Amino acid sequence: MNRRERQEPLELKYFRLLEGRMHLSPEEKRQYTNAQKGFEGEMTFDRWIEQNLSTDHLLIKGLLLEHKGELFQIDTLLIFSWQIYLFNVKNHTGDYYINGEKWHFISGAEIKSPFLQLQRSDFLLRQLLRKLGTNAPIEPSLVFIHPEFILYNAPPQLPIIFSGQLNRFKEKLNGKPSKIEQKHERLAERLISSHLEDSPHTRWPDYDYQQLKKGVTCTKCAAFMSDNERKWICAGCGHEEDNETAILRSAKEYQFLFPDRKMTTNVISEWCGINGSKKKIRRVLSKHFKHLSQGKGSYYV
């Protein structure tokens, strides 16, 4: 049973909305790529769980929790009647190796150890669960979801699940009877209610309204779309979107990027790159947002 849908990380959403509208530095592009790749890996693991696990369980996706002032991220949590599984999901590709406790690219460059990250999440989750009144056993694992990931010198005792081991892991989980009871439901609800929406460590590019390119961007390739009367057509990939969908999406993007600016017909017309008649902008805003008047001006919320 799925108890929490995975949300797009805030960092990734900012990058996705800004990608086509401003220049990203090489470092920002790497940050964007890494965030996108990580989210895709987590979604892949979500689908695997939903398609393969038949025994009774609770699935919680993407928690940001805090215990005694320390924040920690949980990619995936599986609650069975007999065990809690904590997963940190990695979507790495290529060749890596371990030397002692240090992890490296095959080129020799050192990377941050995902095992140390897992240990920290495991420790803080155990502390938090004790605070919530449960001593349920936890089994932490690193999941390397991509089939083209290779790790050399990995000690067999490390809690790692490689892509090629998922079928055996499925058989292990499905082979044990589990019955979710009210106490498990309550625990899941308390963990979900403890989730923090914003992390102070989230980073995204600096931007302002004037510097951003205006127009409707494509959801498929981030190129700009052309206004073709009743629909919008992407100049990059040919993707089409009807007027209302494209304008509404763009208005919501504006709201997200500029929560402190008023949303008016003129502003959204400029944001969408529409010259001339603003009737279709006004029609969409009036249908989907609340219209407010203030003095001589009016805006939507």
Protein backbone atom coordinates (compact mmCIF):
# COMPACT_ATOMS: atom_id res chain seq x y z
CA MET A 1 0.00 0.00 0.00
CA ASN A 2 1.37 3.37 -1.01
CA ARG A 3 1.14 5.88 1.85
CA ARG A 4 2.90 8.85 0.24
CA GLU A 5 3.45 9.83 -3.38
CA ARG A 6 6.95 10.90 -4.31
CA GLN A 7 7.20 14.64 -4.83
CA GLU A 8 9.55 16.28 -7.29
CA PRO A 9 12.42 17.77 -5.24
CA LEU A 10 12.24 21.53 -4.88
CA GLU A 11 15.77 21.89 -6.28
CA LEU A 12 14.84 19.92 -9.39
CA LYS A 13 11.63 21.91 -9.94
CA TYR A 14 13.52 25.21 -9.90
CA PHE A 15 16.08 23.92 -12.38
CA ARG A 16 13.40 22.47 -14.65
CA LEU A 17 11.46 25.75 -14.79
CA LEU A 18 14.56 27.91 -15.26
CA GLU A 19 16.42 25.67 -17.72
CA GLY A 20 15.14 27.26 -20.92
CA ARG A 21 14.85 30.81 -19.56
CA MET A 22 18.38 31.56 -18.37
CA HIS A 23 22.00 30.58 -18.78
CA LEU A 24 23.12 27.85 -16.38
CA SER A 25 26.77 27.62 -15.42
CA PRO A 26 28.60 24.28 -15.93
CA GLU A 27 28.33 23.63 -12.18
CA GLU A 28 24.59 24.40 -12.21
CA LYS A 29 24.12 22.09 -15.20
CA ARG A 30 25.89 19.29 -13.31
CA GLN A 31 23.74 19.96 -10.27
CA TYR A 32 20.60 19.84 -12.41
CA THR A 33 21.68 16.62 -14.14
CA ASN A 34 22.51 14.93 -10.84
CA ALA A 35 19.19 15.96 -9.27
CA GLN A 36 17.27 14.75 -12.32
CA LYS A 37 19.15 11.45 -12.46
CA GLY A 38 18.65 10.84 -8.74
CA PHE A 39 14.90 11.47 -8.96
CA GLU A 40 14.59 9.15 -11.98
CA GLY A 41 16.36 6.41 -10.03
CA GLU A 42 13.98 6.79 -7.10
CA MET A 43 10.98 6.65 -9.44
CA THR A 44 12.39 3.51 -11.07
CA PHE A 45 12.67 1.83 -7.67
CA ASP A 46 9.12 2.94 -6.81
CA ARG A 47 7.81 1.23 -9.93
CA TRP A 48 9.79 -1.92 -9.15
CA ILE A 49 8.27 -2.15 -5.67
CA GLU A 50 4.73 -1.48 -6.90
CA GLN A 51 5.02 -4.10 -9.66
CA ASN A 52 6.81 -6.84 -7.70
CA LEU A 53 5.85 -6.89 -4.03
CA SER A 54 2.75 -8.95 -3.26
CA THR A 55 2.98 -9.34 0.52
CA ASP A 56 1.17 -6.80 2.73
CA HIS A 57 3.27 -3.67 3.30
CA LEU A 58 3.28 0.13 3.56
CA LEU A 59 5.40 2.14 1.12
CA ILE A 60 6.54 5.65 2.07
CA LYS A 61 8.43 7.67 -0.53
CA GLY A 62 10.77 10.59 -0.02
CA LEU A 63 10.87 11.76 3.58
CA LEU A 64 12.87 14.67 4.95
CA LEU A 65 12.98 14.25 8.72
CA GLU A 66 14.59 15.95 11.70
CA HIS A 67 15.80 14.56 15.00
CA LYS A 68 17.43 16.74 17.65
CA GLY A 69 18.23 19.45 15.12
CA GLU A 70 19.73 17.07 12.53
CA LEU A 71 18.06 16.70 9.14
CA PHE A 72 18.15 13.40 7.28
CA GLN A 73 16.69 12.17 4.02
CA ILE A 74 14.98 8.83 3.46
CA ASP A 75 14.50 7.87 -0.18
CA THR A 76 12.20 4.90 0.43
CA LEU A 77 10.77 3.20 3.49
CA LEU A 78 9.01 -0.18 3.43
CA ILE A 79 7.06 -1.22 6.51
CA PHE A 80 6.17 -4.89 6.98
CA SER A 81 4.65 -6.40 10.09
CA TRP A 82 8.02 -7.95 10.92
CA GLN A 83 10.56 -5.46 9.62
CA ILE A 84 11.19 -1.92 8.41
CA TYR A 85 13.40 -1.53 5.36
CA LEU A 86 15.27 1.73 4.84
CA PHE A 87 16.56 2.32 1.28
CA ASN A 88 18.89 4.94 -0.10
CA VAL A 89 18.56 4.72 -3.87
CA LYS A 90 21.46 5.59 -6.17
CA ASN A 91 21.22 5.88 -9.95
CA HIS A 92 24.97 5.85 -10.67
CA THR A 93 26.31 4.48 -13.94
CA GLY A 94 29.85 3.42 -14.85
CA ASP A 95 32.70 1.82 -12.91
CA TYR A 96 33.55 2.58 -9.28
CA TYR A 97 35.71 0.94 -6.63
CA ILE A 98 36.09 0.90 -2.85
CA ASN A 99 39.44 1.31 -1.13
CA GLY A 100 39.03 0.81 2.60
CA GLU A 101 36.15 3.10 3.55
CA LYS A 102 36.65 5.43 0.61
CA TRP A 103 34.70 5.31 -2.64
CA HIS A 104 36.21 6.30 -5.98
CA PHE A 105 35.44 6.68 -9.65
CA ILE A 106 37.47 4.18 -11.65
CA SER A 107 39.65 7.17 -12.64
CA GLY A 108 40.72 7.47 -9.01
CA ALA A 109 38.76 10.60 -8.06
CA GLU A 110 37.15 10.20 -4.63
CA ILE A 111 33.39 10.55 -4.12
CA LYS A 112 31.32 11.01 -1.00
CA SER A 113 30.64 7.59 0.48
CA PRO A 114 26.95 6.67 0.04
CA PHE A 115 27.46 4.06 2.76
CA LEU A 116 28.27 6.77 5.33
CA GLN A 117 25.12 8.63 4.26
CA LEU A 118 23.11 5.43 4.78
CA GLN A 119 24.63 4.86 8.22
CA ARG A 120 23.67 8.37 9.28
CA SER A 121 20.07 7.99 8.06
CA ASP A 122 19.82 4.61 9.77
CA PHE A 123 21.11 5.97 13.10
CA LEU A 124 18.83 9.02 13.12
CA LEU A 125 15.77 7.01 12.04
CA ARG A 126 16.32 4.56 14.91
CA GLN A 127 16.54 7.47 17.34
CA LEU A 128 13.38 9.02 15.92
CA LEU A 129 11.46 5.73 16.07
CA ARG A 130 12.38 5.30 19.74
CA LYS A 131 11.02 8.79 20.34
CA LEU A 132 7.80 7.70 18.60
CA GLY A 133 7.58 4.68 20.88
CA THR A 134 8.66 1.82 18.64
CA ASN A 135 11.71 -0.42 18.55
CA ALA A 136 10.82 -2.11 15.27
CA PRO A 137 13.88 -3.69 13.63
CA ILE A 138 15.33 -1.72 10.71
CA GLU A 139 17.32 -3.13 7.81
CA PRO A 140 19.14 -0.40 5.85
CA SER A 141 20.28 -0.97 2.27
CA LEU A 142 21.89 0.93 -0.57
CA VAL A 143 20.07 0.21 -3.82
CA PHE A 144 22.05 0.76 -7.02
CA ILE A 145 19.16 0.71 -9.44
CA HIS A 146 20.96 1.20 -12.75
CA PRO A 147 22.03 -2.02 -14.51
CA GLU A 148 25.20 -0.36 -15.87
CA PHE A 149 26.69 0.35 -12.44
CA ILE A 150 29.76 -1.69 -11.44
CA LEU A 151 31.42 -1.54 -8.01
CA TYR A 152 34.80 -3.22 -7.52
CA ASN A 153 36.26 -4.37 -4.18
CA ALA A 154 32.86 -4.24 -2.46
CA PRO A 155 32.97 -6.36 0.74
CA PRO A 156 30.11 -8.88 0.64
CA GLN A 157 28.88 -7.79 4.07
CA LEU A 158 28.05 -4.28 2.88
CA PRO A 159 24.25 -3.75 2.78
CA ILE A 160 24.07 -3.24 -0.99
CA ILE A 161 21.43 -4.39 -3.48
CA PHE A 162 22.56 -4.25 -7.10
CA SER A 163 20.13 -4.14 -10.01
CA GLY A 164 20.85 -7.79 -10.86
CA GLN A 165 19.95 -8.86 -7.30
CA LEU A 166 16.46 -7.35 -7.23
CA ASN A 167 14.68 -10.54 -8.30
CA ARG A 168 16.20 -12.50 -5.43
CA PHE A 169 15.35 -9.66 -3.06
CA LYS A 170 11.75 -9.77 -4.30
CA GLU A 171 11.55 -13.50 -3.55
CA LYS A 172 12.91 -12.87 -0.06
CA LEU A 173 10.29 -10.23 0.72
CA ASN A 174 7.36 -12.03 -0.88
CA GLY A 175 8.33 -15.26 0.85
CA LYS A 176 7.51 -13.91 4.32
CA PRO A 177 3.90 -13.44 5.48
CA SER A 178 3.03 -9.91 6.58
CA LYS A 179 -0.17 -8.39 7.92
CA ILE A 180 -0.33 -4.62 8.32
CA GLU A 181 -2.20 -3.62 11.47
CA GLN A 182 -3.40 -0.36 12.96
CA LYS A 183 -0.13 0.19 14.83
CA HIS A 184 1.78 0.11 11.54
CA GLU A 185 -0.70 2.53 9.98
CA ARG A 186 -0.28 4.90 12.92
CA LEU A 187 3.51 4.77 12.65
CA ALA A 188 3.38 5.53 8.93
CA GLU A 189 1.06 8.48 9.54
CA ARG A 190 3.31 9.89 12.23
CA LEU A 191 6.38 9.65 10.00
CA ILE A 192 4.55 11.29 7.10
CA SER A 193 3.26 14.07 9.36
CA SER A 194 6.86 14.68 10.50
CA HIS A 195 8.02 15.25 6.92
CA LEU A 196 9.58 18.67 6.28
CA GLU A 197 8.75 20.34 2.99
CA ASP A 198 11.82 22.57 2.74
CA SER A 199 15.47 21.88 3.41
CA PRO A 200 17.88 24.73 4.17
CA HIS A 201 20.45 22.87 2.08
CA THR A 202 18.41 23.07 -1.14
CA ARG A 203 20.24 25.15 -3.77
CA TRP A 204 19.08 26.60 -7.07
CA PRO A 205 20.30 29.41 -9.38
CA ASP A 206 19.83 33.07 -8.53
CA TYR A 207 17.36 34.71 -10.93
CA ASP A 208 15.12 37.74 -11.35
CA TYR A 209 12.13 38.46 -13.55
CA GLN A 210 13.87 40.81 -15.98
CA GLN A 211 16.73 38.43 -16.81
CA LEU A 212 14.50 35.46 -17.67
CA LYS A 213 13.44 34.80 -21.27
CA LYS A 214 9.70 35.14 -21.75
CA GLY A 215 7.46 32.66 -23.56
CA VAL A 216 5.80 29.29 -23.08
CA THR A 217 8.36 26.51 -22.66
CA CYS A 218 7.85 22.93 -23.79
CA THR A 219 7.31 20.27 -21.11
CA LYS A 220 9.18 17.75 -23.25
CA CYS A 221 12.40 19.55 -24.24
CA ALA A 222 12.31 23.01 -22.56
CA ALA A 223 12.44 24.81 -25.94
CA PHE A 224 10.05 27.70 -26.55
CA MET A 225 6.66 27.09 -28.13
CA SER A 226 4.88 29.11 -30.80
CA ASP A 227 1.37 30.50 -30.36
CA ASN A 228 -0.73 29.02 -33.16
CA GLU A 229 -4.16 30.50 -32.30
CA ARG A 230 -5.84 27.56 -30.50
CA LYS A 231 -2.71 25.60 -29.60
CA TRP A 232 0.99 25.95 -28.89
CA ILE A 233 3.60 24.07 -30.92
CA CYS A 234 7.17 23.44 -29.76
CA ALA A 235 9.81 24.76 -32.12
CA GLY A 236 12.24 22.13 -30.85
CA CYS A 237 10.41 18.79 -30.81
CA GLY A 238 7.00 19.54 -32.32
CA HIS A 239 5.07 18.78 -29.11
CA GLU A 240 1.59 20.38 -29.09
CA GLU A 241 -0.44 21.74 -26.20
CA ASP A 242 -3.87 23.36 -26.19
CA ASN A 243 -4.20 27.05 -25.26
CA GLU A 244 -5.74 26.59 -21.85
CA THR A 245 -3.28 23.92 -20.71
CA ALA A 246 -0.22 25.88 -21.88
CA ILE A 247 -1.33 29.21 -20.40
CA LEU A 248 -2.47 27.69 -17.10
CA ARG A 249 0.80 25.79 -16.73
CA SER A 250 2.83 28.91 -17.48
CA ALA A 251 0.81 30.96 -14.97
CA LYS A 252 1.46 28.36 -12.26
CA GLU A 253 5.17 28.38 -13.12
CA TYR A 254 5.17 32.17 -12.73
CA GLN A 255 3.43 31.83 -9.35
CA PHE A 256 6.02 29.32 -8.18
CA LEU A 257 9.02 31.35 -9.31
CA PHE A 258 7.65 34.72 -8.14
CA PRO A 259 5.38 34.10 -5.13
CA ASP A 260 5.67 37.72 -3.98
CA ARG A 261 4.71 39.32 -7.31
CA LYS A 262 1.10 39.93 -8.26
CA MET A 263 -0.30 37.89 -11.12
CA THR A 264 -2.16 40.12 -13.57
CA THR A 265 -3.41 39.66 -17.11
CA ASN A 266 -0.68 41.96 -18.42
CA VAL A 267 2.07 40.19 -16.50
CA ILE A 268 1.03 36.70 -17.65
CA SER A 269 0.67 37.98 -21.23
CA GLU A 270 4.26 39.19 -21.04
CA TRP A 271 5.41 36.01 -19.28
CA CYS A 272 3.87 33.89 -22.05
CA GLY A 273 5.30 36.15 -24.77
CA ILE A 274 1.86 37.07 -26.14
CA ASN A 275 1.55 40.30 -28.09
CA GLY A 276 -1.80 41.84 -28.97
CA SER A 277 -5.11 40.62 -27.57
CA LYS A 278 -5.07 39.37 -23.99
CA LYS A 279 -8.55 37.83 -24.10
CA LYS A 280 -7.40 34.22 -23.91
CA ILE A 281 -5.08 35.02 -20.99
CA ARG A 282 -7.91 36.72 -19.10
CA ARG A 283 -10.26 33.82 -19.86
CA VAL A 284 -7.86 31.20 -18.47
CA LEU A 285 -6.96 33.23 -15.37
CA SER A 286 -10.62 33.98 -14.61
CA LYS A 287 -11.52 30.30 -14.91
CA HIS A 288 -8.74 28.88 -12.71
CA PHE A 289 -7.83 31.63 -10.23
CA LYS A 290 -9.66 33.97 -7.87
CA HIS A 291 -9.95 37.55 -9.16
CA LEU A 292 -9.21 40.34 -6.68
CA SER A 293 -9.42 44.12 -7.08
CA GLN A 294 -7.28 46.64 -5.26
CA GLY A 295 -7.75 50.30 -6.06
CA LYS A 296 -7.27 50.77 -9.80
CA GLY A 297 -5.57 47.41 -10.20
CA SER A 298 -6.77 43.82 -10.26
CA TYR A 299 -4.90 40.56 -9.94
CA TYR A 300 -5.39 36.82 -9.50
CA VAL A 301 -4.51 34.44 -6.70
